[in-house]
Tab-separated table of C-alpha atoms and ligand atoms in Angstrom:
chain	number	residue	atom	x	y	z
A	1	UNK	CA	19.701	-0.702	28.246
A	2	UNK	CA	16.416	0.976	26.965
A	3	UNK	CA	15.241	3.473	24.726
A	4	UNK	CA	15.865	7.622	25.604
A	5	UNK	CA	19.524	6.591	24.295
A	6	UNK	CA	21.710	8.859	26.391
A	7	UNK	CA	24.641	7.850	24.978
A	8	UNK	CA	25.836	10.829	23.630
A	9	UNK	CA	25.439	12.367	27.129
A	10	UNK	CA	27.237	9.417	28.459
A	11	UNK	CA	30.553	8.742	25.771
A	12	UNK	CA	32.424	11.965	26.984
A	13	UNK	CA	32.460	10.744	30.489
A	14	UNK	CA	33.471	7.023	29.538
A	15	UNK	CA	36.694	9.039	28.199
A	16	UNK	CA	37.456	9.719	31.384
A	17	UNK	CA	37.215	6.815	33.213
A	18	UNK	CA	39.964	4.225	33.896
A	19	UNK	CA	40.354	1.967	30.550
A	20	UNK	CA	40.536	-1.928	31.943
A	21	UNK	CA	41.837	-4.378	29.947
A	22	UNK	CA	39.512	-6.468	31.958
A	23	UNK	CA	36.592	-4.895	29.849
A	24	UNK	CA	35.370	-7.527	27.291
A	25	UNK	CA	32.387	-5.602	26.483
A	26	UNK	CA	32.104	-1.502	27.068
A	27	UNK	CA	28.680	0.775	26.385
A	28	UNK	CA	30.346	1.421	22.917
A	29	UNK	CA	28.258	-1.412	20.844
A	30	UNK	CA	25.383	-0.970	22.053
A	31	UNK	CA	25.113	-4.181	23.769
A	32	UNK	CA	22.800	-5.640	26.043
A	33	UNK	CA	24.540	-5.981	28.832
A	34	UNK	CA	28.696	-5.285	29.793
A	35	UNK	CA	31.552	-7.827	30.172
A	36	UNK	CA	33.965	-7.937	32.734
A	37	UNK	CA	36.493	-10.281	32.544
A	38	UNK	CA	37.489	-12.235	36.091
A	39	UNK	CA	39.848	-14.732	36.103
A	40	UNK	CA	38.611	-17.491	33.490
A	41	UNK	CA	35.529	-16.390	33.568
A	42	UNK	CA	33.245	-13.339	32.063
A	43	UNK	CA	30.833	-11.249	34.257
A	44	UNK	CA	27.853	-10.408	32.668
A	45	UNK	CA	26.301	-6.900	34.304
A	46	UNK	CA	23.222	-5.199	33.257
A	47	UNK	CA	20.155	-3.555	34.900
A	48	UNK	CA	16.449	-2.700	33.482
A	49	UNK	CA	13.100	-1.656	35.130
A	50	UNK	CA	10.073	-0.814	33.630
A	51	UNK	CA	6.461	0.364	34.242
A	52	UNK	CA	3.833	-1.985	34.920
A	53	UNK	CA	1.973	-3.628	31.572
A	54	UNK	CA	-0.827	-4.854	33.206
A	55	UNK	CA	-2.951	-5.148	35.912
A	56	UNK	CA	-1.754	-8.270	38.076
A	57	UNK	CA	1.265	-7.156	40.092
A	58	UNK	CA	2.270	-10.726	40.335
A	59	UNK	CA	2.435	-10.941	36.967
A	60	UNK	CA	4.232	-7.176	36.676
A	61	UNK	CA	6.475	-8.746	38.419
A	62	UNK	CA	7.416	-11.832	36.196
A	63	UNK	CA	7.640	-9.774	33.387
A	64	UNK	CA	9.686	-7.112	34.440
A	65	UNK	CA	11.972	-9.841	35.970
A	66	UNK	CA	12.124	-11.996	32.655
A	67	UNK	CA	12.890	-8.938	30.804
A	68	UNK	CA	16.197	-7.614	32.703
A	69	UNK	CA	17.514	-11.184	33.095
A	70	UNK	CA	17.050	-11.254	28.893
A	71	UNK	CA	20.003	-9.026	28.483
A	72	UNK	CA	22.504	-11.738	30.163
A	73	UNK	CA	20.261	-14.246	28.391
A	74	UNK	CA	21.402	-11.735	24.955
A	75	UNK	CA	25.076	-12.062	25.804
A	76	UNK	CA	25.126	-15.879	26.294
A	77	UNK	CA	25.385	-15.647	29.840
A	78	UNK	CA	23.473	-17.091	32.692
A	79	UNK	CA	22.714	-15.305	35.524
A	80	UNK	CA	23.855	-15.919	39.009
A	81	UNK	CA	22.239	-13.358	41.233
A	82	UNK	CA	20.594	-10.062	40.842
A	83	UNK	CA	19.432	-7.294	43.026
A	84	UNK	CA	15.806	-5.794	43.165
A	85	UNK	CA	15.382	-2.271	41.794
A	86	UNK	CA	12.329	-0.365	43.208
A	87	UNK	CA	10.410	2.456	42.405
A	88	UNK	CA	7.078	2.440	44.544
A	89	UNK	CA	4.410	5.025	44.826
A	90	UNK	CA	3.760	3.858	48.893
A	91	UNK	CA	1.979	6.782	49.656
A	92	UNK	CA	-1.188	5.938	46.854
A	93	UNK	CA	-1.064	2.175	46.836
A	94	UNK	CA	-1.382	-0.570	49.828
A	95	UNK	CA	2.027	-2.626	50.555
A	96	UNK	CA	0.225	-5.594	49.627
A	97	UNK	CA	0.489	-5.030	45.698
A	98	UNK	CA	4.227	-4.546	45.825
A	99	UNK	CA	4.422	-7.628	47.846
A	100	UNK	CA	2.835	-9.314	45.212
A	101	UNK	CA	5.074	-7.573	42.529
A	102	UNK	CA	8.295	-9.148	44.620
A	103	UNK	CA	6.991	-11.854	44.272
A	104	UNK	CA	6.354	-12.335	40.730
A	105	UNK	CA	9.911	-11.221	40.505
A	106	UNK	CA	11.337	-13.842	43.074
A	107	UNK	CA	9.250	-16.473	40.466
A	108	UNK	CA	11.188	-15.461	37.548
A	109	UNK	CA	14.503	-15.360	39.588
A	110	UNK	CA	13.922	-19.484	40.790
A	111	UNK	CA	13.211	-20.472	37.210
A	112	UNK	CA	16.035	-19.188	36.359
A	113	UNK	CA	18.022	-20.509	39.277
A	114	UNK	CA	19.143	-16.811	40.009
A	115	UNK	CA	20.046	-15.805	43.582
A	116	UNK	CA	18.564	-12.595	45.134
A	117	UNK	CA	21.039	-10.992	47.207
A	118	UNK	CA	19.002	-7.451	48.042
A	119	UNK	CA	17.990	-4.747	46.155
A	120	UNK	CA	17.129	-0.772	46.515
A	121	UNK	CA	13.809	0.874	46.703
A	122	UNK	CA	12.567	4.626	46.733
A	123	UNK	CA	9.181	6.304	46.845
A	124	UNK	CA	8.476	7.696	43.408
A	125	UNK	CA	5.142	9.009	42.184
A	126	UNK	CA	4.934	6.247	38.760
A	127	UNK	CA	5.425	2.732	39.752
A	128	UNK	CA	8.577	0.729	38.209
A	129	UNK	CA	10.278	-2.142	39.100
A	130	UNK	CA	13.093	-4.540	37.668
A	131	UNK	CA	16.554	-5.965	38.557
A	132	UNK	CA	20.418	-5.626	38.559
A	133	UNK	CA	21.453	-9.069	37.510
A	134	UNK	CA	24.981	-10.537	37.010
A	135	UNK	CA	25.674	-13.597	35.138
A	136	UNK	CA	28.586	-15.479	34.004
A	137	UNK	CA	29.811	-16.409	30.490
A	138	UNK	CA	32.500	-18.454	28.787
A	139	UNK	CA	34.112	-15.975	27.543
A	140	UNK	CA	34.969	-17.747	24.684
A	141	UNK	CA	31.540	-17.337	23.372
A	142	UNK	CA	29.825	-14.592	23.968
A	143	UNK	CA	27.335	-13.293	21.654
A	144	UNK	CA	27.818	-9.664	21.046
A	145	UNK	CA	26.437	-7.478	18.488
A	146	UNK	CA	29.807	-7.616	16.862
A	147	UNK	CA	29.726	-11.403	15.124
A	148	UNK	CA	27.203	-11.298	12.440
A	149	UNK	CA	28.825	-12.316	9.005
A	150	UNK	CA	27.654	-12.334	5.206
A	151	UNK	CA	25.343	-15.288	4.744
A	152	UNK	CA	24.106	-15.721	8.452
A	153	UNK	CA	20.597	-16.132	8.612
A	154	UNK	CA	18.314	-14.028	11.150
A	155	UNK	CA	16.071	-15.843	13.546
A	156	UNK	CA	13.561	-13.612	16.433
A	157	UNK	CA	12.334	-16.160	19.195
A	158	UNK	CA	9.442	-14.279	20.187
A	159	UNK	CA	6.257	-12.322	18.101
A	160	UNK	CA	6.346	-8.903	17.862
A	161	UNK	CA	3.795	-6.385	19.056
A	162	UNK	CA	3.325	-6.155	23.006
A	163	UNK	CA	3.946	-2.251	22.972
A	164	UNK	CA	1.120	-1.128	20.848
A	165	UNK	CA	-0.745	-4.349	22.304
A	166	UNK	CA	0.264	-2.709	26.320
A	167	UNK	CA	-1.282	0.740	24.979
A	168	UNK	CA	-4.163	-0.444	23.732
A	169	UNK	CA	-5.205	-2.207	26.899
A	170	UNK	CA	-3.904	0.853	29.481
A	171	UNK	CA	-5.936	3.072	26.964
A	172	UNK	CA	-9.065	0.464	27.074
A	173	UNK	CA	-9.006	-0.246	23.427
A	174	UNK	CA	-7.890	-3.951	24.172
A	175	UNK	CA	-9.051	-6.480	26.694
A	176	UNK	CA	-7.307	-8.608	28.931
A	177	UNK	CA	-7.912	-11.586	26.219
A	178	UNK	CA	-6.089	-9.246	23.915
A	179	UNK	CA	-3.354	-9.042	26.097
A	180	UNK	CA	-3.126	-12.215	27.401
A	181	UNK	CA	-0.896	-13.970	24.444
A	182	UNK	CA	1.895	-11.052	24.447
A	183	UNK	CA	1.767	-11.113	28.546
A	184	UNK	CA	2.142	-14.924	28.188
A	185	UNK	CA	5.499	-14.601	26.090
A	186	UNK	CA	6.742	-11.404	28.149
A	187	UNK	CA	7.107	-13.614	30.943
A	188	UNK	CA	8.700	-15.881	29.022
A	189	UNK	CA	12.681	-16.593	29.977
A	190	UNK	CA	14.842	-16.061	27.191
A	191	UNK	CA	17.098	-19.029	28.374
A	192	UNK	CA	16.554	-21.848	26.497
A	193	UNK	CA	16.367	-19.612	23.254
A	194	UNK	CA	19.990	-18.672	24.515
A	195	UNK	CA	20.863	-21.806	25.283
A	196	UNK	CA	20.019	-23.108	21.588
A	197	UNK	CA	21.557	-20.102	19.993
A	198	UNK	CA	24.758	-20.893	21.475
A	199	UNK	CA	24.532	-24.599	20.739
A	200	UNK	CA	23.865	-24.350	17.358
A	201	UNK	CA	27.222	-22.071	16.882
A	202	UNK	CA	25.334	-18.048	16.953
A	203	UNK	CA	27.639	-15.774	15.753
A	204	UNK	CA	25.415	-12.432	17.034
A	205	UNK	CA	22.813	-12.483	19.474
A	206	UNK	CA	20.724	-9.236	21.220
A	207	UNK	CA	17.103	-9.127	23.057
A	208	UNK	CA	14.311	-7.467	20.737
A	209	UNK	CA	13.600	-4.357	23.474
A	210	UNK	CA	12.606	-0.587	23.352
A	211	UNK	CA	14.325	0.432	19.880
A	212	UNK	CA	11.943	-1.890	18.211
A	213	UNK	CA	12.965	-5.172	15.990
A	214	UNK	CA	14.612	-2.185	13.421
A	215	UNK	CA	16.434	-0.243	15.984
A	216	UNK	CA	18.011	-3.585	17.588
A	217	UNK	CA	18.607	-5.305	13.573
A	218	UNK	CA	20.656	-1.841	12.986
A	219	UNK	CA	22.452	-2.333	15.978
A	220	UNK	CA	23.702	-6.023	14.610
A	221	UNK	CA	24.705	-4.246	11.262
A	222	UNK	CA	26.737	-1.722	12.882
A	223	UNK	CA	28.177	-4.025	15.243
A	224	UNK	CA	29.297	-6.107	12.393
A	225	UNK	CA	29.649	-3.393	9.607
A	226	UNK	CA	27.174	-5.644	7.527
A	227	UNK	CA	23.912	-5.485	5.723
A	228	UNK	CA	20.593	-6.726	7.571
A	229	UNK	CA	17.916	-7.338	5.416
A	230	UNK	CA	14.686	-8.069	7.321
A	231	UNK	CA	11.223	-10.043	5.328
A	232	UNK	CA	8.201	-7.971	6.838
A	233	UNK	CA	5.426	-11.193	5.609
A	234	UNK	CA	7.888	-13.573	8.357
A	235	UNK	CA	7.778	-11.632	11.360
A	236	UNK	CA	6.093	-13.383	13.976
A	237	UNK	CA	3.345	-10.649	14.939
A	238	UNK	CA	0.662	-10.998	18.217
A	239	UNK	CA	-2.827	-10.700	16.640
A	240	UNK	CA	-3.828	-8.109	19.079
A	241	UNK	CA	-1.340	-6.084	17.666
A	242	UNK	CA	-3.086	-5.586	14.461
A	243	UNK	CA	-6.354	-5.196	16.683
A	244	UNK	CA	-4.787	-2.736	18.319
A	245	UNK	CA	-3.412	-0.888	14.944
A	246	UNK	CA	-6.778	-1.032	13.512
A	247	UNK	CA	-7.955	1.185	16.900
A	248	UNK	CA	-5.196	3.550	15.741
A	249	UNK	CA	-2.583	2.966	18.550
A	250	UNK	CA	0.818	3.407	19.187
A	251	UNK	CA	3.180	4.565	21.273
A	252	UNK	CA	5.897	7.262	22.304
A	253	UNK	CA	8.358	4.828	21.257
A	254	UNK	CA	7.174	4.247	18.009
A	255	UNK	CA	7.300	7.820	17.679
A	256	UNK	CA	10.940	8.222	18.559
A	257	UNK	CA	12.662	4.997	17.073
A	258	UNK	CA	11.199	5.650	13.908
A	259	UNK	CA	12.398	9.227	14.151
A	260	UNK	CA	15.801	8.401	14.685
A	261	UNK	CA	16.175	5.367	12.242
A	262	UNK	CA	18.360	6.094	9.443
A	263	UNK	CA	20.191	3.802	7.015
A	264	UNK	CA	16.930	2.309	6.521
A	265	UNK	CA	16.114	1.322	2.945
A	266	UNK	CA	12.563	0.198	1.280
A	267	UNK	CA	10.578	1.883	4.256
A	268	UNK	CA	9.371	4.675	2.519
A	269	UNK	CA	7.035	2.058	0.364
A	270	UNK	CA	6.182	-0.022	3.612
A	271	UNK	CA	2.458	0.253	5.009
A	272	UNK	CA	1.767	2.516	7.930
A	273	UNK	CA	1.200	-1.017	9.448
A	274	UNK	CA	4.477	-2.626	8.954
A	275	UNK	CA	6.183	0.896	9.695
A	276	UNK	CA	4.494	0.187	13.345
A	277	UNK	CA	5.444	-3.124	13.303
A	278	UNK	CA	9.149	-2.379	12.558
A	279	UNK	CA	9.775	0.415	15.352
A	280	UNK	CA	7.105	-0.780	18.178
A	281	UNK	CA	9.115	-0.596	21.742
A	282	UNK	CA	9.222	-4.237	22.982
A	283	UNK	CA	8.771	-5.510	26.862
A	284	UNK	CA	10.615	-8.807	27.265
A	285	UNK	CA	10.850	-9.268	23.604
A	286	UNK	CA	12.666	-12.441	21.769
A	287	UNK	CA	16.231	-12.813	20.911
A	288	UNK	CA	17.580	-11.243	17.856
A	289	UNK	CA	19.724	-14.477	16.407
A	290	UNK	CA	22.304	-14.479	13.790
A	291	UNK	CA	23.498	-17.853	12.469
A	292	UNK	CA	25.144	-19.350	9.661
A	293	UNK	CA	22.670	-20.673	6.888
A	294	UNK	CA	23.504	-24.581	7.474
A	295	UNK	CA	22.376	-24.730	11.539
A	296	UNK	CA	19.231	-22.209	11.161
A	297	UNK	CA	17.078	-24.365	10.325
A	298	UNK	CA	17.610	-27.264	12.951
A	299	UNK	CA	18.057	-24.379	15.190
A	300	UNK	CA	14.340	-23.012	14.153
A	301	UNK	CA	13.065	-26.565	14.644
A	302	UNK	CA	14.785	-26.815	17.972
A	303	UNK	CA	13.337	-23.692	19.124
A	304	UNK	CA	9.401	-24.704	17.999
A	305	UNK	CA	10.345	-27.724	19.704
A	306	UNK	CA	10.363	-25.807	22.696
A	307	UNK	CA	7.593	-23.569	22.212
A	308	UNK	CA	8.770	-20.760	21.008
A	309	UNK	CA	6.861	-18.853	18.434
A	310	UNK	CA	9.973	-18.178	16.193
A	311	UNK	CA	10.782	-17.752	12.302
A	312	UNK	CA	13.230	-16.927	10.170
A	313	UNK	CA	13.253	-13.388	9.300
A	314	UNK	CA	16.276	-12.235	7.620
A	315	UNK	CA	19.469	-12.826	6.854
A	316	UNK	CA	23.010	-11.054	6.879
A	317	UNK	CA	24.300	-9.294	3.537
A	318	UNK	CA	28.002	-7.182	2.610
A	319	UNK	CA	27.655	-4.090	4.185
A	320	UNK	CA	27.718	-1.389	4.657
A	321	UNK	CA	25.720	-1.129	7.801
A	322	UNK	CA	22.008	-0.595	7.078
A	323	UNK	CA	18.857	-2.305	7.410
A	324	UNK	CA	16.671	-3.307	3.753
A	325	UNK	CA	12.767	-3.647	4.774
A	326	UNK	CA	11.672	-6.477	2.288
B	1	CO	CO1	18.002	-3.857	28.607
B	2	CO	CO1	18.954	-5.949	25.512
B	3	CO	CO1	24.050	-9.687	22.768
C-alpha cells in the first residue's frame, strides 16, 4: 500500500463485501499487507509497483522487487510466491530493457527463495513495475500495526532519504555516486531485519514507505492508541540526502504527507530540514520496529551485526495517538 491514500474512496465498499472470519488482517489499520487465515496457517497478500529510480533496469528491477516483498517482510511473514506486475511503455523503449528489469526482479525473488508463478503486463505510456507476493505467517505472531505498548522502544533498519536523494538524481542535481548508497539499501531484503524483529519478541512492526518515517510512526500510534515520540539527531539519514536538500529538492510526496499529518507535536519548531526528513516518500525503506526496552538493544546489535545501518529512534509513550518530533 502506497501513498494517494484512497481509503476513504475504498471503506464504503469494504461495507459491502462479505465479512470472513477468516480475515486476520483487513485494509482498516493501515497495514502493510492483509491476512487471511487458512487452516493453521496465515496468508500474507499484498501488491506494490513503482516507477523506475534509476537508470539500470536490472537494478529497477531489484529494487522494485525488494520493496513489494517488504510488506510480507512488515507482517512477519515470508513469502512463498509472487506474480509480476507490468506496466511497459513497448512502443518507446527496446524489449531488451524490460528483459533486464525481469530480471533484476527474478534476483530479488531467488534471494528470497520466492517462487514466480506469472504475472500481468500492459502497455502504459510511464514505465512501472513490481509484484503480487503471498507469504505465510504463524499466525501467532504477526506483527501488525496494532501491538506497540508504553515503554517499547522504536528501532528503523534502514537510513532515511532515497526520495529526495531519487529526485535529485532524475532532476540532475545528484550523481550516480550520490545515489549509489540509498540504491544499495533499496535493494536491500527486509528479511533478516524481520527475522530479528520477530526473534527478539517485536510487538509492532511496518516498512518505512511513501507516507514518510512520520506518516508510517502515526500509523503505529493509531494502531495501538499510543504515543510515538520520534529523536530527529538518531535517524539514520543517507548523506546525499542533505546534498540533495542543500540543492533545494523534494518531492510531491513530501508535499502531500506533510499536508495531511496531523497529531503531530514539536514540528512547528523543527528545521525546514528535518521537516523533509520526517515526511520524505521512501522506496524500499527499513522496518519500522517496536520492542520492549530490555531486547532493543541486543536486537540493535544483532541487526549492525548484519549490516544494517539501524538506530534507535524512539520509543512508545501513553497515548493518545500522536507523534512528538524531539
Ligand atoms: Co506497500
Ligand atoms: Co508497507
Ligand atoms: Co506490519
Amino acid at each position: 500500500m502506497g501513498p494517494g491514500d484512497l481509503s476513504a474512496l475504498i471503506a464504503p465498499l469494504l461495507e459491502e463485501t462479505t465479512p470472513s472470519e477468516n480475515v486476520l488482517v483487513g485494509p482498516g489499520t493501515s497495514d502493510d499487507a492483509g491476512v487471511y487465515r487458512y487452516g493453521d496457517a496465515a496468508l500474507v497478500a499484498t501488491a506494490d509497483f513503482i516507477t523506475p529510480v534509476c537508470d539500470d533496469p536490472h537494478r529497477f528491477g531489484r529494487v522494485a522487487a525488494a520493496n513489494a516483498l517488504s510488506d510480507v517482510y512488515a507482517m512477519g511473514g515470508r513469502p512463498l510466491f509472487a506474480l509480476n506486475l507490468c506496466c511497459f511503455p513497448t512502443d518507446s523503449a527496446p524489449r531488451s530493457i524490460f528483459a533486464e528489469i525481469l530480471a533484476g526482479g527474478l534476483d530479488k525473488l531467488r534471494e528470497s527463495g520466492t517462487a514466480l508463478l506469472g504475472g500481468h503486463s500492459v502497455r502504459d505510456a510511464e514505465l512501472k513495475f513490481g509484484l503480487a507476493v503471498v507469504g505465510r505467517a504463524d499466525p501467532g505472531k504477526l506483527l501488525t500495526n496494532t501491538g506497540a505498548r508504553p515503554g517499547d522502544r522504536l528501532l528503523l533498519t534502514k537510513p532515511l532519504g532515497t526520495g529526495a536523494i531519487i529526485n535529485g538524481f532524475r532532476g540532475g542535481q545528484l550523481s550516480q555516486e550520490d545515489l549509489e548508497p540509498a540504491l544499495r539499501e533499496m535493494e536491500k531484503l527486509n528479511d533478516v531485519a524481520s527475522e530479528l524483529a520477530l526473534a527478539h519478541g517485536a510487538t509492532a512492526c511496518t516498512d518505512v514507505t511513501g507516507f514518510g518515517l512520520a506518516g508510517h510512526a502515526l500509523e503505529l500510534a493509531r494502531g495501538a492508541g499510543v504515543s510515538v515520540r520520534l529523536h530527529v539527531r538518531q535517524l539514520p539519514v543517507h548523506d546525499a540526502f542533505d546534498r540533495a536538500c542543500a540543492h533545494g529538492v523534494s518531492t510531491r510526496g513530501t508535499r502531500d504527507n506533510a499536508a495531511a499529518a496531523n497529531e503531530i507535536s514539536g514540528i512547528r519548531t523543527m528545521s525546514s530540514r528535518d521537516r523533509q526528513l520526517l515526511f520524505d516518500p521512501q522506496t524500499s525503506g527499513g522496518l519500522l520496529i517496536t520492542v520492549p526496552e530490555k531486547p532493543a538493544r541486543t536486537l540493535l546489535a544483532d541487526l549492525r551485526a548484519r549490516g544494517h545501518h539501524a538506530a534507535i529512534v524512539g520509543e512508545v509513550l501513553e497515548g493518545p495517538a500522536r507523534l512528538r518530533i524531539a
